[in-house]
Amino acid sequence: MVETDACNSCLTTIRVLRVSLVDELEGKIDSLLEVLVSREVFTRDDREEVLCQPGPRSRVRTVLDILGCKGEEAAKVFLAISSHHQEEAQRHSKELNTRPQSIEYNKVKQKHKDVLRRRSESMLFYNTRHGEKNLFSEHYVNLLLVDGHQGLDIKRHELLTFGQKRLSMQQKSAVNKKIAPAELFSSAYGNRPVKKVLVTGVAGIGKTTLVQKMLFDFGGRKDHLAFDFIIHMTFRDLNLVDKPTNFRELVLRKNRHLAKELDNILANDEMLLIILDGFDEFRHYRGCNVDVFVTEPDEDAEVVEVLGSLMQGELLPNASVMLTSRPTAFNHIPVGCVDRFVLIAGFSLAEVQDFFLHYFQDDAVADRMFAVVSANELMLTLCYIPAFCYIVCCILKESKDLCGESPKTMTDIYVQYLVALIRSHTQSRAETFLQEQSAKGIEQLSDIVIKLGRLAFQKLMEHQTLFYSSDSDVAALEGCSLVSTFLDKTVTQEPGYTEEVYSFAHLTVQEFFAAVYCALTDHPLPDASTEGGTNSGHLDLFNRFLSGILSERNANLLSRHLGLSYHKEKVDTYRQRIIGELAVLCDNGAHILNHLHCLFEQQDPSLALAVQPKMLRINVSDETLSQMDYNAIKYFLNPIEGKISELDLTGTGVSCEALRDIQPLLLRCESLWLGENNLDMDSVQVIADVLQVSDTMTHLGIGWSNLGDDELLVLSSAIRVKKKLVELWMEGNRVSCRGLLSLSDLTPNPLEKVVAIWNDLTDTEPEPRCSQESITVNFTDDDMWESWGSGSSNGVRSAATRSWRRCCIRCAKSRSTT
């Protein structure tokens, strides 16, 4: 029921409750519309505009939009009318719930639970050998689920983007509520119902495992999921539907036992949960935000229209729907209909230990192996992903505690994984392998790896992670021994035929094989600027693997163990290319982070010394940085002596610990940009320590970093020590005139320019120093905007211009709302 807070206007209430109002009113919008017209809240033209919309949910949204233009009184009348309708609906719902279920209905319900239990009782590990059966109850490890929309920014590879976000989410558990699978459909905001849930997470994080957990528990007669039936569909199966169909047929494809009671099940849709797993694998995922709706379960349409109508609530509006997807497809989901966003954050440190115990089945061995991983920062950081945790366990099991040099890079880990799997499966299948060799002649392991690499490369460039047996690229692998070692196979059945669907154990494994193919064959090195994915980060890890494989140490390892030969000319060409590209990026201040990681994968300090740019500008802005990122930055800058022209850490989530870690680099900076980070007093103290001893820093940007007067007092005291700072950008903070007074004796010498706009400077407070030419506290005309924007010095033009553009955007937004 809609309740209006006395402190809020009715229009504000409608805006806050918009999503829930769409859910609550979609089934009665036509009658509600007539009442609005009869009460003269809406005109007949308004009604026609609403009725032209395709589907009841779109009509509700249009009604809400029109109300936003009609004012407070209209909103008040609307809320009163909708509250009355909701009371009637609740009374009707109570009457329905008191009706007894038939004996046959209950029998089918129990049979369906038994079927789900049987289907979900076994867990398939990556590259599980034929005939192996791992009980789900013995191997499941809890996943961390975080409530709330985390807004993953797909500007770089999803795995890399998420790594640091996960750490910050665990540290802020009070803000990001941890929830259990049984709580997914419990009310998130008071009485607001939760009907549509979107579960997101990076590749291999455990989305399908979470679905299996829910089916396993439901089939085991646990009553924490308050549904009569769960219908489970995978987009891998739905990809095979190539002709018009309807929802009823989609359900019966895998659930023929529901046929007799399906009408009753769909009629009682309030007690129905529909799980759609793997949206990012759907061939038509870009087209699910449909405007042609299906409203009846037996209405035929294209599969994308049926699913789009289901997700948007036009079909079975009272049913609950759970959708799982990788972040890469997030922008194509009609999120306006989603009631709850849930992010799978993978394993915590304790759960990684638990996974090791389940895998090795021996406490002493598990503890010893975990100690090995704990000593390797890179491996431990990536083990939050269950699929990667499994890869690490495979390496440990086959390589006996990582005999030899411990892996230092991502490529090192995956090379060991490749060698470990081949060693394991060739030994366990020695007899079969020898028989194949005698029958077909000797088939080199290197040939198999190259064929898999070709498939991985071609599909990666097409943004595909699923490969169907009907594809020519997959057909080329027919007869290759050991293919099942690296490819997972799923058999999907359709009336009259079956289709085999293949995928690599994890997205990163596909990227690794693609890089092996590109590095060790005659295929030309891809140009990252033209292959696509530079802005989205699609090829970030591929390029890192490519660099690591083209290092002499890993190339020699692959040659020694697998007979994969490399061309020294290609290695030399790549090394010269990365040196040249790094020099250009340093000169022009462009984004450089993934190139630094590619350099790190080479593990050759002489390459950093060979870069010799005219100006040393390091721009890693607008990406949340992890410890691995800082390691790559240090790996490049530590061998190089002299000044750093510019270090741009804007919007990177830099912490006090990170600033201390790179403090020796900060002392060498001429320009340091730390804006759009939440800098606490400890972080400010690190910056102050640098200002007190640095003879090089002349420009400092700390805008939009939540700084107040106390923090500015600490910085102004530090500036007085060396008096080298020329420009201070501190826009968008909480500084008052009291704090600004601390800079009075520093302007205009040494501080020639101080940007203090959008702070807590009011006209009622004294501003004895705010009128100085060197201190800008506001802008009065557009000419000043233009002159200021072009006035940044050449040495800091790139970062200052970026900061300036942010100021312009914020000012434009504030002007448009006034």
CSV table of C-alpha atoms in Angstrom, one decimal, residues 102-244:
chain,number,residue,atom,x,y,z
A,102,SER,CA,-5.9,-30.1,-5.5
A,103,ILE,CA,-4.3,-33.4,-4.6
A,104,GLU,CA,-3.0,-33.8,-8.2
A,105,TYR,CA,-1.4,-30.3,-8.0
A,106,ASN,CA,0.5,-31.3,-4.8
A,107,LYS,CA,1.6,-34.6,-6.4
A,108,VAL,CA,3.1,-32.8,-9.4
A,109,LYS,CA,4.7,-30.3,-7.0
A,110,GLN,CA,6.5,-33.0,-5.1
A,111,LYS,CA,7.5,-34.8,-8.3
A,112,HIS,CA,9.0,-31.6,-9.7
A,113,LYS,CA,11.0,-31.2,-6.5
A,114,ASP,CA,12.3,-34.7,-6.8
A,115,VAL,CA,13.3,-34.0,-10.5
A,116,LEU,CA,15.2,-30.8,-9.5
A,117,ARG,CA,17.0,-32.6,-6.7
A,118,ARG,CA,18.1,-35.4,-9.0
A,119,ARG,CA,19.3,-32.9,-11.7
A,120,SER,CA,21.3,-30.8,-9.3
A,121,GLU,CA,22.8,-33.3,-6.9
A,122,SER,CA,26.1,-33.6,-8.8
A,123,MET,CA,28.6,-30.8,-9.3
A,124,LEU,CA,30.6,-30.7,-12.5
A,125,PHE,CA,34.1,-29.4,-11.9
A,126,TYR,CA,36.0,-27.9,-14.8
A,127,ASN,CA,37.3,-30.7,-17.1
A,128,THR,CA,35.8,-33.4,-14.9
A,129,ARG,CA,36.8,-36.8,-16.3
A,130,HIS,CA,34.1,-39.0,-17.8
A,131,GLY,CA,32.2,-40.9,-15.2
A,132,GLU,CA,33.4,-38.8,-12.2
A,133,LYS,CA,30.6,-37.8,-9.9
A,134,ASN,CA,31.1,-35.1,-7.2
A,135,LEU,CA,28.2,-34.7,-4.9
A,136,PHE,CA,27.0,-31.1,-4.7
A,137,SER,CA,26.5,-31.3,-0.9
A,138,GLU,CA,30.1,-32.3,-0.4
A,139,HIS,CA,31.8,-29.7,-2.6
A,140,TYR,CA,29.7,-26.5,-2.4
A,141,VAL,CA,31.4,-23.6,-0.8
A,142,ASN,CA,29.5,-20.5,0.2
A,143,LEU,CA,29.5,-17.5,-2.2
A,144,LEU,CA,29.5,-13.9,-1.0
A,145,LEU,CA,26.3,-12.2,-2.3
A,146,VAL,CA,26.1,-8.4,-2.0
A,147,ASP,CA,22.8,-6.6,-2.1
A,148,GLY,CA,22.7,-3.5,-4.3
A,149,HIS,CA,23.5,-2.2,-7.7
A,150,GLN,CA,27.3,-1.8,-7.8
A,151,GLY,CA,27.5,-0.2,-11.3
A,152,LEU,CA,30.4,-2.1,-12.7
A,153,ASP,CA,32.1,0.2,-15.3
A,154,ILE,CA,33.0,-1.8,-18.4
A,155,LYS,CA,35.9,0.4,-19.5
A,156,ARG,CA,38.4,-2.4,-18.9
A,157,HIS,CA,38.3,-6.2,-18.6
A,158,GLU,CA,35.5,-7.2,-16.2
A,159,LEU,CA,37.8,-9.5,-14.2
A,160,LEU,CA,40.3,-6.6,-13.6
A,161,THR,CA,37.5,-4.0,-12.9
A,162,PHE,CA,35.9,-6.2,-10.3
A,163,GLY,CA,39.0,-7.3,-8.4
A,164,GLN,CA,39.4,-4.1,-6.4
A,165,LYS,CA,35.7,-3.4,-6.1
A,166,ARG,CA,35.3,-6.8,-4.4
A,167,LEU,CA,37.9,-5.8,-1.7
A,168,SER,CA,36.2,-2.5,-1.1
A,169,MET,CA,32.7,-4.2,-0.8
A,170,GLN,CA,34.0,-6.6,1.8
A,171,GLN,CA,35.4,-3.6,3.8
A,172,LYS,CA,32.0,-1.8,3.6
A,173,SER,CA,29.7,-4.7,4.5
A,174,ALA,CA,27.5,-2.3,6.6
A,175,VAL,CA,26.7,-0.4,3.4
A,176,ASN,CA,26.5,-3.3,1.0
A,177,LYS,CA,24.3,-5.8,2.8
A,178,LYS,CA,25.4,-9.5,2.6
A,179,ILE,CA,22.5,-11.7,1.8
A,180,ALA,CA,21.8,-15.5,1.6
A,181,PRO,CA,20.3,-17.2,-1.4
A,182,ALA,CA,17.1,-17.7,0.6
A,183,GLU,CA,16.7,-14.0,1.0
A,184,LEU,CA,16.8,-13.0,-2.6
A,185,PHE,CA,13.1,-12.5,-2.9
A,186,SER,CA,12.5,-11.1,0.6
A,187,SER,CA,11.3,-7.5,0.7
A,188,ALA,CA,14.2,-5.2,0.3
A,189,TYR,CA,12.5,-1.9,1.1
A,190,GLY,CA,9.7,-2.3,3.6
A,191,ASN,CA,6.5,-3.5,2.0
A,192,ARG,CA,7.9,-3.2,-1.6
A,193,PRO,CA,7.6,-6.6,-3.3
A,194,VAL,CA,10.6,-8.2,-4.9
A,195,LYS,CA,9.6,-9.9,-8.1
A,196,LYS,CA,12.5,-9.4,-10.5
A,197,VAL,CA,16.1,-10.1,-9.3
A,198,LEU,CA,19.2,-9.6,-11.4
A,199,VAL,CA,22.3,-11.5,-10.3
A,200,THR,CA,25.6,-10.4,-11.9
A,201,GLY,CA,29.2,-11.4,-11.5
A,202,VAL,CA,32.3,-11.9,-13.6
A,203,ALA,CA,33.1,-15.1,-15.5
A,204,GLY,CA,33.6,-18.0,-13.3
A,205,ILE,CA,32.4,-16.3,-10.1
A,206,GLY,CA,29.7,-18.9,-9.5
A,207,LYS,CA,26.4,-17.6,-11.0
A,208,THR,CA,25.4,-21.1,-12.3
A,209,THR,CA,26.6,-22.7,-9.1
A,210,LEU,CA,24.3,-20.3,-7.1
A,211,VAL,CA,21.4,-21.4,-9.4
A,212,GLN,CA,22.3,-25.1,-8.7
A,213,LYS,CA,22.4,-24.3,-5.0
A,214,MET,CA,18.9,-22.9,-5.1
A,215,LEU,CA,17.5,-25.9,-7.1
A,216,PHE,CA,19.3,-28.3,-4.8
A,217,ASP,CA,17.8,-26.8,-1.7
A,218,PHE,CA,14.4,-26.4,-3.2
A,219,GLY,CA,14.4,-30.1,-4.4
A,220,GLY,CA,15.5,-31.1,-0.9
A,221,ARG,CA,12.2,-29.8,0.5
A,222,LYS,CA,13.7,-26.8,2.2
A,223,ASP,CA,11.0,-24.3,2.6
A,224,HIS,CA,13.1,-21.1,2.7
A,225,LEU,CA,12.1,-20.5,-0.9
A,226,ALA,CA,8.4,-19.8,-0.7
A,227,PHE,CA,7.4,-21.0,-4.1
A,228,ASP,CA,5.4,-24.0,-5.3
A,229,PHE,CA,7.4,-24.4,-8.5
A,230,ILE,CA,10.8,-23.3,-9.9
A,231,ILE,CA,11.2,-23.3,-13.7
A,232,HIS,CA,14.9,-23.3,-14.7
A,233,MET,CA,16.0,-22.4,-18.2
A,234,THR,CA,19.5,-21.8,-19.6
A,235,PHE,CA,20.2,-19.4,-22.4
A,236,ARG,CA,22.5,-22.1,-23.9
A,237,ASP,CA,19.4,-24.2,-24.5
A,238,LEU,CA,17.3,-21.3,-25.6
A,239,ASN,CA,19.9,-20.4,-28.3
A,240,LEU,CA,18.8,-23.5,-30.1
A,241,VAL,CA,15.2,-22.3,-30.5
A,242,ASP,CA,15.1,-21.0,-34.1
A,243,LYS,CA,11.4,-20.7,-34.8
A,244,PRO,CA,8.4,-19.0,-33.2
